[in-house]
Amino acid sequence: MRIATWNVNSITARLPRLLAWLESSGTDVLCLQEAKVAAEQFPLDQLRELGYEAAVHATGRWNGVAVLSRVGLADVVKGLPGDPGYEGVQEPRAIAATCGPVRVWSVYVPNGREVDHPHYAYKLQWFEALRAAVAGDAAGDRPFAVLGDYNVAPSDDDVFDVAAFEGLTHVTPAERAALTALRETGLSDVVPRPLKYDRPYTYWDYRQLAFPKNRGMRIDLVYGNEPFAKAVKDAYVDREERKGKGASDHAPVVVDLDA
């Protein structure tokens, strides 16, 4: 069974690449983030032609998450119980579904913007709501994983140069403590192998030739419970999908399971 996560940075802009990747990669379940479309604009027909059902939580603008599956789709939950919301709005940043033998959450964690910005406090509150929402499944016997764009690099080794992030979000102790608290529910970090270079970065900024210079970050993560982690045969970053015209600034993270 092949499961992947990918921040596509607009499914409209990336649709031809997404469909081609699904067809060539043999992915059974894809957790997708930053759809940037309303649910009624989601390309359900095109996905159905490839054999995929889709559970979608999206309202347009800058967020939106989905789970695409060709092995079944059941028990869908849209949004986090206890979602703190931002400026009075609960954003579409999380969706869960059961796909065959595996249950997954697709998450798009708030960016945080700046350390002294209200969005940063919201990010930490959102992490706590996520921890509470997944704790039961994380401790369970069924293979379970939380996949997505976490907007946090777990360690200094997960950024190209930690000095470049001094005073910025994505690397602060509070954000990393939130990741630790999430793992303590019974999850572990399924670290993928890179297809090139020595570090499995998943995101490279569009600016300043970040991708060809490999000035990246590992912020797209797969946190799986013990049954999930034990079933992992391989995990890798499909760096090739970050190349070329019209690419997202994130690459897919792919996990193969004996499930």
mmCIF file of N, CA, C and O in Angstrom, residues 11-104:
data_model
loop_
_atom_site.group_PDB
_atom_site.id
_atom_site.type_symbol
_atom_site.label_atom_id
_atom_site.label_comp_id
_atom_site.label_asym_id
_atom_site.label_seq_id
_atom_site.Cartn_x
_atom_site.Cartn_y
_atom_site.Cartn_z
ATOM 1 N N ILE A 11 -4.608 23.312 -6.282
ATOM 2 C CA ILE A 11 -4.910 22.148 -7.108
ATOM 3 C C ILE A 11 -5.288 22.569 -8.523
ATOM 4 O O ILE A 11 -5.049 21.828 -9.483
ATOM 5 N N THR A 12 -5.807 23.769 -8.692
ATOM 6 C CA THR A 12 -6.127 24.260 -10.033
ATOM 7 C C THR A 12 -4.863 24.449 -10.853
ATOM 8 O O THR A 12 -4.762 24.004 -11.997
ATOM 9 N N ALA A 13 -3.874 25.111 -10.258
ATOM 10 C CA ALA A 13 -2.621 25.349 -10.972
ATOM 11 C C ALA A 13 -1.839 24.066 -11.215
ATOM 12 O O ALA A 13 -1.107 23.946 -12.197
ATOM 13 N N ARG A 14 -2.014 23.097 -10.331
ATOM 14 C CA ARG A 14 -1.191 21.888 -10.365
ATOM 15 C C ARG A 14 -1.926 20.662 -10.917
ATOM 16 O O ARG A 14 -1.390 19.556 -10.933
ATOM 17 N N LEU A 15 -3.166 20.832 -11.387
ATOM 18 C CA LEU A 15 -3.980 19.668 -11.725
ATOM 19 C C LEU A 15 -3.335 18.749 -12.761
ATOM 20 O O LEU A 15 -3.302 17.524 -12.557
ATOM 21 N N PRO A 16 -2.822 19.244 -13.891
ATOM 22 C CA PRO A 16 -2.210 18.313 -14.853
ATOM 23 C C PRO A 16 -1.064 17.518 -14.237
ATOM 24 O O PRO A 16 -0.934 16.313 -14.478
ATOM 25 N N ARG A 17 -0.244 18.169 -13.428
ATOM 26 C CA ARG A 17 0.876 17.473 -12.781
ATOM 27 C C ARG A 17 0.362 16.466 -11.753
ATOM 28 O O ARG A 17 0.898 15.356 -11.630
ATOM 29 N N LEU A 18 -0.665 16.857 -11.010
ATOM 30 C CA LEU A 18 -1.220 15.961 -9.994
ATOM 31 C C LEU A 18 -1.775 14.693 -10.643
ATOM 32 O O LEU A 18 -1.490 13.572 -10.194
ATOM 33 N N LEU A 19 -2.566 14.855 -11.687
ATOM 34 C CA LEU A 19 -3.163 13.692 -12.339
ATOM 35 C C LEU A 19 -2.084 12.788 -12.937
ATOM 36 O O LEU A 19 -2.157 11.555 -12.818
ATOM 37 N N ALA A 20 -1.082 13.382 -13.559
ATOM 38 C CA ALA A 20 0.003 12.589 -14.139
ATOM 39 C C ALA A 20 0.781 11.851 -13.056
ATOM 40 O O ALA A 20 1.166 10.685 -13.232
ATOM 41 N N TRP A 21 0.989 12.529 -11.932
ATOM 42 C CA TRP A 21 1.744 11.901 -10.836
ATOM 43 C C TRP A 21 0.960 10.741 -10.225
ATOM 44 O O TRP A 21 1.527 9.683 -9.956
ATOM 45 N N LEU A 22 -0.327 10.939 -10.029
ATOM 46 C CA LEU A 22 -1.145 9.852 -9.493
ATOM 47 C C LEU A 22 -1.112 8.636 -10.420
ATOM 48 O O LEU A 22 -1.011 7.492 -9.967
ATOM 49 N N GLU A 23 -1.172 8.904 -11.705
ATOM 50 C CA GLU A 23 -1.210 7.808 -12.672
ATOM 51 C C GLU A 23 0.119 7.059 -12.726
ATOM 52 O O GLU A 23 0.158 5.836 -12.875
ATOM 53 N N SER A 24 1.230 7.786 -12.575
ATOM 54 C CA SER A 24 2.546 7.155 -12.719
ATOM 55 C C SER A 24 3.098 6.605 -11.414
ATOM 56 O O SER A 24 3.914 5.676 -11.431
ATOM 57 N N SER A 25 2.677 7.145 -10.285
ATOM 58 C CA SER A 25 3.312 6.806 -9.009
ATOM 59 C C SER A 25 2.720 5.574 -8.333
ATOM 60 O O SER A 25 3.343 5.006 -7.429
ATOM 61 N N GLY A 26 1.512 5.181 -8.718
ATOM 62 C CA GLY A 26 0.881 4.042 -8.070
ATOM 63 C C GLY A 26 0.440 4.322 -6.641
ATOM 64 O O GLY A 26 0.325 3.395 -5.833
ATOM 65 N N THR A 27 0.164 5.566 -6.347
ATOM 66 C CA THR A 27 -0.252 5.945 -4.998
ATOM 67 C C THR A 27 -1.684 5.496 -4.723
ATOM 68 O O THR A 27 -2.581 5.738 -5.528
ATOM 69 N N ASP A 28 -1.883 4.871 -3.581
ATOM 70 C CA ASP A 28 -3.224 4.423 -3.188
ATOM 71 C C ASP A 28 -3.989 5.486 -2.417
ATOM 72 O O ASP A 28 -5.203 5.634 -2.573
ATOM 73 N N VAL A 29 -3.288 6.216 -1.561
ATOM 74 C CA VAL A 29 -3.905 7.262 -0.734
ATOM 75 C C VAL A 29 -3.004 8.490 -0.765
ATOM 76 O O VAL A 29 -1.803 8.390 -0.512
ATOM 77 N N LEU A 30 -3.583 9.634 -1.085
ATOM 78 C CA LEU A 30 -2.842 10.895 -1.082
ATOM 79 C C LEU A 30 -3.509 11.889 -0.154
ATOM 80 O O LEU A 30 -4.688 12.210 -0.319
ATOM 81 N N CYS A 31 -2.748 12.353 0.817
ATOM 82 C CA CYS A 31 -3.182 13.460 1.673
ATOM 83 C C CYS A 31 -2.692 14.752 1.032
ATOM 84 O O CYS A 31 -1.493 14.921 0.803
ATOM 85 N N LEU A 32 -3.615 15.631 0.746
ATOM 86 C CA LEU A 32 -3.319 16.820 -0.054
ATOM 87 C C LEU A 32 -3.589 18.070 0.771
ATOM 88 O O LEU A 32 -4.559 18.125 1.528
ATOM 89 N N GLN A 33 -2.719 19.073 0.630
ATOM 90 C CA GLN A 33 -2.895 20.324 1.344
ATOM 91 C C GLN A 33 -2.806 21.522 0.395
ATOM 92 O O GLN A 33 -2.260 21.428 -0.689
ATOM 93 N N GLU A 34 -3.327 22.628 0.879
ATOM 94 C CA GLU A 34 -3.348 23.922 0.197
ATOM 95 C C GLU A 34 -4.023 23.811 -1.171
ATOM 96 O O GLU A 34 -3.477 24.204 -2.200
ATOM 97 N N ALA A 35 -5.246 23.289 -1.138
ATOM 98 C CA ALA A 35 -6.008 23.132 -2.371
ATOM 99 C C ALA A 35 -6.338 24.470 -3.024
ATOM 100 O O ALA A 35 -6.390 24.588 -4.246
ATOM 101 N N LYS A 36 -6.626 25.478 -2.197
ATOM 102 C CA LYS A 36 -6.923 26.833 -2.678
ATOM 103 C C LYS A 36 -8.119 26.889 -3.615
ATOM 104 O O LYS A 36 -8.163 27.705 -4.546
ATOM 105 N N VAL A 37 -9.080 25.995 -3.402
ATOM 106 C CA VAL A 37 -10.343 26.067 -4.135
ATOM 107 C C VAL A 37 -11.480 25.783 -3.162
ATOM 108 O O VAL A 37 -11.265 25.189 -2.100
ATOM 109 N N ALA A 38 -12.672 26.184 -3.533
ATOM 110 C CA ALA A 38 -13.848 25.785 -2.774
ATOM 111 C C ALA A 38 -14.146 24.323 -3.071
ATOM 112 O O ALA A 38 -13.778 23.784 -4.128
ATOM 113 N N ALA A 39 -14.807 23.655 -2.143
ATOM 114 C CA ALA A 39 -15.085 22.224 -2.296
ATOM 115 C C ALA A 39 -15.833 21.927 -3.593
ATOM 116 O O ALA A 39 -15.573 20.909 -4.254
ATOM 117 N N GLU A 40 -16.754 22.812 -3.973
ATOM 118 C CA GLU A 40 -17.547 22.558 -5.183
ATOM 119 C C GLU A 40 -16.711 22.707 -6.467
ATOM 120 O O GLU A 40 -17.155 22.318 -7.550
ATOM 121 N N GLN A 41 -15.509 23.265 -6.347
ATOM 122 C CA GLN A 41 -14.626 23.404 -7.512
ATOM 123 C C GLN A 41 -13.571 22.294 -7.568
ATOM 124 O O GLN A 41 -12.758 22.272 -8.500
ATOM 125 N N PHE A 42 -13.597 21.404 -6.613
ATOM 126 C CA PHE A 42 -12.597 20.352 -6.571
ATOM 127 C C PHE A 42 -12.789 19.409 -7.766
ATOM 128 O O PHE A 42 -13.928 19.081 -8.126
ATOM 129 N N PRO A 43 -11.701 18.954 -8.398
ATOM 130 C CA PRO A 43 -11.815 18.177 -9.649
ATOM 131 C C PRO A 43 -12.203 16.715 -9.406
ATOM 132 O O PRO A 43 -11.466 15.781 -9.739
ATOM 133 N N LEU A 44 -13.379 16.500 -8.873
ATOM 134 C CA LEU A 44 -13.818 15.155 -8.515
ATOM 135 C C LEU A 44 -13.936 14.251 -9.737
ATOM 136 O O LEU A 44 -13.585 13.064 -9.679
ATOM 137 N N ASP A 45 -14.445 14.788 -10.847
ATOM 138 C CA ASP A 45 -14.651 13.957 -12.031
ATOM 139 C C ASP A 45 -13.326 13.449 -12.597
ATOM 140 O O ASP A 45 -13.203 12.272 -12.952
ATOM 141 N N GLN A 46 -12.340 14.324 -12.673
ATOM 142 C CA GLN A 46 -11.044 13.916 -13.215
ATOM 143 C C GLN A 46 -10.390 12.864 -12.327
ATOM 144 O O GLN A 46 -9.772 11.917 -12.810
ATOM 145 N N LEU A 47 -10.536 13.021 -11.022
ATOM 146 C CA LEU A 47 -9.969 12.046 -10.098
ATOM 147 C C LEU A 47 -10.710 10.707 -10.177
ATOM 148 O O LEU A 47 -10.097 9.638 -10.118
ATOM 149 N N ARG A 48 -12.006 10.788 -10.341
ATOM 150 C CA ARG A 48 -12.807 9.568 -10.439
ATOM 151 C C ARG A 48 -12.415 8.758 -11.677
ATOM 152 O O ARG A 48 -12.421 7.525 -11.648
ATOM 153 N N GLU A 49 -12.057 9.435 -12.733
ATOM 154 C CA GLU A 49 -11.626 8.742 -13.941
ATOM 155 C C GLU A 49 -10.367 7.913 -13.708
ATOM 156 O O GLU A 49 -10.124 6.915 -14.393
ATOM 157 N N LEU A 50 -9.562 8.322 -12.723
ATOM 158 C CA LEU A 50 -8.355 7.581 -12.379
ATOM 159 C C LEU A 50 -8.603 6.570 -11.264
ATOM 160 O O LEU A 50 -7.670 5.892 -10.819
ATOM 161 N N GLY A 51 -9.861 6.510 -10.792
ATOM 162 C CA GLY A 51 -10.196 5.527 -9.775
ATOM 163 C C GLY A 51 -10.129 6.022 -8.347
ATOM 164 O O GLY A 51 -10.166 5.213 -7.414
ATOM 165 N N TYR A 52 -10.062 7.349 -8.159
ATOM 166 C CA TYR A 52 -9.934 7.914 -6.822
ATOM 167 C C TYR A 52 -11.232 8.559 -6.342
ATOM 168 O O TYR A 52 -11.870 9.321 -7.074
ATOM 169 N N GLU A 53 -11.590 8.229 -5.109
ATOM 170 C CA GLU A 53 -12.597 9.001 -4.390
ATOM 171 C C GLU A 53 -11.878 10.141 -3.666
ATOM 172 O O GLU A 53 -10.676 10.053 -3.404
ATOM 173 N N ALA A 54 -12.632 11.167 -3.304
ATOM 174 C CA ALA A 54 -12.018 12.294 -2.606
ATOM 175 C C ALA A 54 -12.909 12.778 -1.476
ATOM 176 O O ALA A 54 -14.116 12.976 -1.666
ATOM 177 N N ALA A 55 -12.307 12.951 -0.302
ATOM 178 C CA ALA A 55 -12.947 13.648 0.813
ATOM 179 C C ALA A 55 -12.288 15.009 0.901
ATOM 180 O O ALA A 55 -11.054 15.102 0.984
ATOM 181 N N VAL A 56 -13.084 16.059 0.858
ATOM 182 C CA VAL A 56 -12.558 17.417 0.706
ATOM 183 C C VAL A 56 -13.087 18.318 1.802
ATOM 184 O O VAL A 56 -14.284 18.294 2.126
ATOM 185 N N HIS A 57 -12.195 19.123 2.367
ATOM 186 C CA HIS A 57 -12.565 20.170 3.317
ATOM 187 C C HIS A 57 -11.899 21.444 2.825
ATOM 188 O O HIS A 57 -10.695 21.650 3.027
ATOM 189 N N ALA A 58 -12.653 22.279 2.113
ATOM 190 C CA ALA A 58 -12.077 23.449 1.463
ATOM 191 C C ALA A 58 -13.144 24.504 1.249
ATOM 192 O O ALA A 58 -14.296 24.183 0.972
ATOM 193 N N THR A 59 -12.733 25.753 1.374
ATOM 194 C CA THR A 59 -13.644 26.878 1.183
ATOM 195 C C THR A 59 -13.082 27.915 0.227
ATOM 196 O O THR A 59 -13.640 29.003 0.097
ATOM 197 N N GLY A 60 -11.964 27.590 -0.441
ATOM 198 C CA GLY A 60 -11.316 28.557 -1.314
ATOM 199 C C GLY A 60 -10.224 29.301 -0.589
ATOM 200 O O GLY A 60 -9.772 28.915 0.488
ATOM 201 N N ARG A 61 -9.740 30.343 -1.191
ATOM 202 C CA ARG A 61 -8.683 31.178 -0.621
ATOM 203 C C ARG A 61 -7.407 30.376 -0.413
ATOM 204 O O ARG A 61 -6.940 29.690 -1.304
ATOM 205 N N TRP A 62 -6.828 30.396 0.804
ATOM 206 C CA TRP A 62 -5.448 29.949 0.952
ATOM 207 C C TRP A 62 -5.299 28.576 1.587
ATOM 208 O O TRP A 62 -4.187 28.085 1.709
ATOM 209 N N ASN A 63 -6.337 27.948 2.022
ATOM 210 C CA ASN A 63 -6.202 26.695 2.743
ATOM 211 C C ASN A 63 -6.807 25.550 1.929
ATOM 212 O O ASN A 63 -6.730 25.530 0.719
ATOM 213 N N GLY A 64 -7.412 24.598 2.609
ATOM 214 C CA GLY A 64 -8.067 23.487 1.937
ATOM 215 C C GLY A 64 -7.247 22.216 1.963
ATOM 216 O O GLY A 64 -6.075 22.201 1.591
ATOM 217 N N VAL A 65 -7.866 21.131 2.447
ATOM 218 C CA VAL A 65 -7.206 19.833 2.558
ATOM 219 C C VAL A 65 -8.115 18.761 1.973
ATOM 220 O O VAL A 65 -9.322 18.957 1.834
ATOM 221 N N ALA A 66 -7.500 17.622 1.655
ATOM 222 C CA ALA A 66 -8.279 16.527 1.072
ATOM 223 C C ALA A 66 -7.558 15.208 1.303
ATOM 224 O O ALA A 66 -6.345 15.173 1.558
ATOM 225 N N VAL A 67 -8.324 14.134 1.208
ATOM 226 C CA VAL A 67 -7.778 12.772 1.160
ATOM 227 C C VAL A 67 -8.306 12.126 -0.111
ATOM 228 O O VAL A 67 -9.525 12.058 -0.312
ATOM 229 N N LEU A 68 -7.401 11.675 -0.964
ATOM 230 C CA LEU A 68 -7.753 10.968 -2.183
ATOM 231 C C LEU A 68 -7.429 9.495 -1.981
ATOM 232 O O LEU A 68 -6.343 9.153 -1.512
ATOM 233 N N SER A 69 -8.342 8.610 -2.357
ATOM 234 C CA SER A 69 -8.123 7.190 -2.106
ATOM 235 C C SER A 69 -8.720 6.338 -3.215
ATOM 236 O O SER A 69 -9.810 6.616 -3.705
ATOM 237 N N ARG A 70 -7.995 5.284 -3.572
ATOM 238 C CA ARG A 70 -8.532 4.276 -4.489
ATOM 239 C C ARG A 70 -8.707 2.936 -3.772
ATOM 240 O O ARG A 70 -8.892 1.905 -4.429
ATOM 241 N N VAL A 71 -8.645 2.962 -2.423
ATOM 242 C CA VAL A 71 -8.802 1.730 -1.633
ATOM 243 C C VAL A 71 -9.920 1.867 -0.607
ATOM 244 O O VAL A 71 -9.960 1.161 0.385
ATOM 245 N N GLY A 72 -10.844 2.799 -0.870
ATOM 246 C CA GLY A 72 -11.952 3.022 0.048
ATOM 247 C C GLY A 72 -11.814 4.320 0.812
ATOM 248 O O GLY A 72 -10.709 4.820 1.019
ATOM 249 N N LEU A 73 -12.953 4.861 1.231
ATOM 250 C CA LEU A 73 -12.972 6.147 1.923
ATOM 251 C C LEU A 73 -14.186 6.147 2.849
ATOM 252 O O LEU A 73 -15.321 6.139 2.390
ATOM 253 N N ALA A 74 -13.934 6.126 4.149
ATOM 254 C CA ALA A 74 -15.028 6.009 5.113
ATOM 255 C C ALA A 74 -14.721 6.824 6.360
ATOM 256 O O ALA A 74 -13.586 7.257 6.581
ATOM 257 N N ASP A 75 -15.758 7.032 7.170
ATOM 258 C CA ASP A 75 -15.625 7.695 8.475
ATOM 259 C C ASP A 75 -14.889 9.031 8.368
ATOM 260 O O ASP A 75 -13.952 9.311 9.118
ATOM 261 N N VAL A 76 -15.335 9.850 7.439
ATOM 262 C CA VAL A 76 -14.677 11.136 7.196
ATOM 263 C C VAL A 76 -15.021 12.126 8.312
ATOM 264 O O VAL A 76 -16.178 12.242 8.721
ATOM 265 N N VAL A 77 -13.996 12.824 8.785
ATOM 266 C CA VAL A 77 -14.170 13.900 9.767
ATOM 267 C C VAL A 77 -13.535 15.156 9.195
ATOM 268 O O VAL A 77 -12.353 15.142 8.836
ATOM 269 N N LYS A 78 -14.307 16.225 9.115
ATOM 270 C CA LYS A 78 -13.801 17.485 8.577
ATOM 271 C C LYS A 78 -13.564 18.471 9.710
ATOM 272 O O LYS A 78 -14.477 18.787 10.470
ATOM 273 N N GLY A 79 -12.342 18.951 9.831
ATOM 274 C CA GLY A 79 -11.998 19.907 10.867
ATOM 275 C C GLY A 79 -11.651 19.234 12.183
ATOM 276 O O GLY A 79 -11.941 18.054 12.396
ATOM 277 N N LEU A 80 -11.004 20.000 13.048
ATOM 278 C CA LEU A 80 -10.599 19.500 14.362
ATOM 279 C C LEU A 80 -11.647 19.828 15.409
ATOM 280 O O LEU A 80 -12.073 20.987 15.510
ATOM 281 N N PRO A 81 -12.049 18.853 16.224
ATOM 282 C CA PRO A 81 -12.833 19.205 17.414
ATOM 283 C C PRO A 81 -11.988 20.128 18.294
ATOM 284 O O PRO A 81 -10.802 19.868 18.517
ATOM 285 N N GLY A 82 -12.570 21.202 18.732
ATOM 286 C CA GLY A 82 -11.798 22.138 19.547
ATOM 287 C C GLY A 82 -10.899 23.075 18.757
ATOM 288 O O GLY A 82 -10.016 23.723 19.331
ATOM 289 N N ASP A 83 -11.095 23.139 17.451
ATOM 290 C CA ASP A 83 -10.320 24.057 16.614
ATOM 291 C C ASP A 83 -10.446 25.476 17.168
ATOM 292 O O ASP A 83 -11.556 25.995 17.308
ATOM 293 N N PRO A 84 -9.318 26.143 17.475
ATOM 294 C CA PRO A 84 -9.408 27.476 18.073
ATOM 295 C C PRO A 84 -9.873 28.553 17.106
ATOM 296 O O PRO A 84 -10.369 29.597 17.525
ATOM 297 N N GLY A 85 -9.719 28.301 15.808
ATOM 298 C CA GLY A 85 -10.080 29.310 14.823
ATOM 299 C C GLY A 85 -9.126 30.489 14.846
ATOM 300 O O GLY A 85 -8.366 30.695 15.810
ATOM 301 N N TYR A 86 -9.156 31.261 13.778
ATOM 302 C CA TYR A 86 -8.336 32.474 13.695
ATOM 303 C C TYR A 86 -9.229 33.636 13.304
ATOM 304 O O TYR A 86 -9.931 33.585 12.304
ATOM 305 N N GLU A 87 -9.224 34.649 14.137
ATOM 306 C CA GLU A 87 -10.065 35.831 13.947
ATOM 307 C C GLU A 87 -11.518 35.421 13.734
ATOM 308 O O GLU A 87 -12.218 35.931 12.862
ATOM 309 N N GLY A 88 -11.935 34.449 14.554
ATOM 310 C CA GLY A 88 -13.333 34.026 14.550
ATOM 311 C C GLY A 88 -13.719 33.044 13.466
ATOM 312 O O GLY A 88 -14.896 32.682 13.349
ATOM 313 N N VAL A 89 -12.743 32.572 12.686
ATOM 314 C CA VAL A 89 -13.026 31.668 11.574
ATOM 315 C C VAL A 89 -12.268 30.364 11.777
ATOM 316 O O VAL A 89 -11.053 30.373 12.011
ATOM 317 N N GLN A 90 -12.970 29.239 11.668
ATOM 318 C CA GLN A 90 -12.319 27.933 11.685
ATOM 319 C C GLN A 90 -11.936 27.580 10.257
ATOM 320 O O GLN A 90 -12.788 27.340 9.409
ATOM 321 N N GLU A 91 -10.648 27.563 10.015
ATOM 322 C CA GLU A 91 -10.150 27.367 8.664
ATOM 323 C C GLU A 91 -10.107 25.878 8.291
ATOM 324 O O GLU A 91 -9.917 25.033 9.161
ATOM 325 N N PRO A 92 -10.250 25.554 7.005
ATOM 326 C CA PRO A 92 -10.231 24.150 6.572
ATOM 327 C C PRO A 92 -8.802 23.615 6.492
ATOM 328 O O PRO A 92 -8.180 23.587 5.425
ATOM 329 N N ARG A 93 -8.307 23.134 7.619
ATOM 330 C CA ARG A 93 -6.904 22.717 7.722
ATOM 331 C C ARG A 93 -6.728 21.252 8.098
ATOM 332 O O ARG A 93 -5.579 20.795 8.200
ATOM 333 N N ALA A 94 -7.775 20.513 8.324
ATOM 334 C CA ALA A 94 -7.626 19.117 8.734
ATOM 335 C C ALA A 94 -8.816 18.299 8.254
ATOM 336 O O ALA A 94 -9.957 18.758 8.301
ATOM 337 N N ILE A 95 -8.517 17.085 7.799
ATOM 338 C CA ILE A 95 -9.568 16.138 7.424
ATOM 339 C C ILE A 95 -9.045 14.730 7.672
ATOM 340 O O ILE A 95 -7.867 14.440 7.439
ATOM 341 N N ALA A 96 -9.916 13.869 8.181
ATOM 342 C CA ALA A 96 -9.552 12.478 8.474
ATOM 343 C C ALA A 96 -10.424 11.534 7.672
ATOM 344 O O ALA A 96 -11.572 11.853 7.345
ATOM 345 N N ALA A 97 -9.870 10.361 7.365
ATOM 346 C CA ALA A 97 -10.636 9.327 6.667
ATOM 347 C C ALA A 97 -9.977 7.975 6.891
ATOM 348 O O ALA A 97 -8.766 7.890 7.141
ATOM 349 N N THR A 98 -10.784 6.941 6.790
ATOM 350 C CA THR A 98 -10.275 5.574 6.822
ATOM 351 C C THR A 98 -10.203 5.059 5.394
ATOM 352 O O THR A 98 -11.195 5.096 4.660
ATOM 353 N N CYS A 99 -9.020 4.598 5.011
ATOM 354 C CA CYS A 99 -8.765 4.153 3.642
ATOM 355 C C CYS A 99 -8.254 2.716 3.710
ATOM 356 O O CYS A 99 -7.081 2.482 4.050
ATOM 357 N N GLY A 100 -9.129 1.760 3.442
ATOM 358 C CA GLY A 100 -8.753 0.372 3.603
ATOM 359 C C GLY A 100 -8.400 0.100 5.062
ATOM 360 O O GLY A 100 -9.159 0.442 5.962
ATOM 361 N N PRO A 101 -7.214 -0.464 5.327
ATOM 362 C CA PRO A 101 -6.855 -0.802 6.702
ATOM 363 C C PRO A 101 -6.255 0.350 7.501
ATOM 364 O O PRO A 101 -5.943 0.182 8.682
ATOM 365 N N VAL A 102 -6.090 1.498 6.873
ATOM 366 C CA VAL A 102 -5.345 2.600 7.493
ATOM 367 C C VAL A 102 -6.253 3.806 7.696
ATOM 368 O O VAL A 102 -7.083 4.129 6.839
ATOM 369 N N ARG A 103 -6.092 4.472 8.838
ATOM 370 C CA ARG A 103 -6.772 5.748 9.067
ATOM 371 C C ARG A 103 -5.739 6.858 9.002
ATOM 372 O O ARG A 103 -4.636 6.730 9.538
ATOM 373 N N VAL A 104 -6.098 7.967 8.337
ATOM 374 C CA VAL A 104 -5.171 9.078 8.148
ATOM 375 C C VAL A 104 -5.845 10.409 8.456
ATOM 376 O O VAL A 104 -7.062 10.558 8.321
#
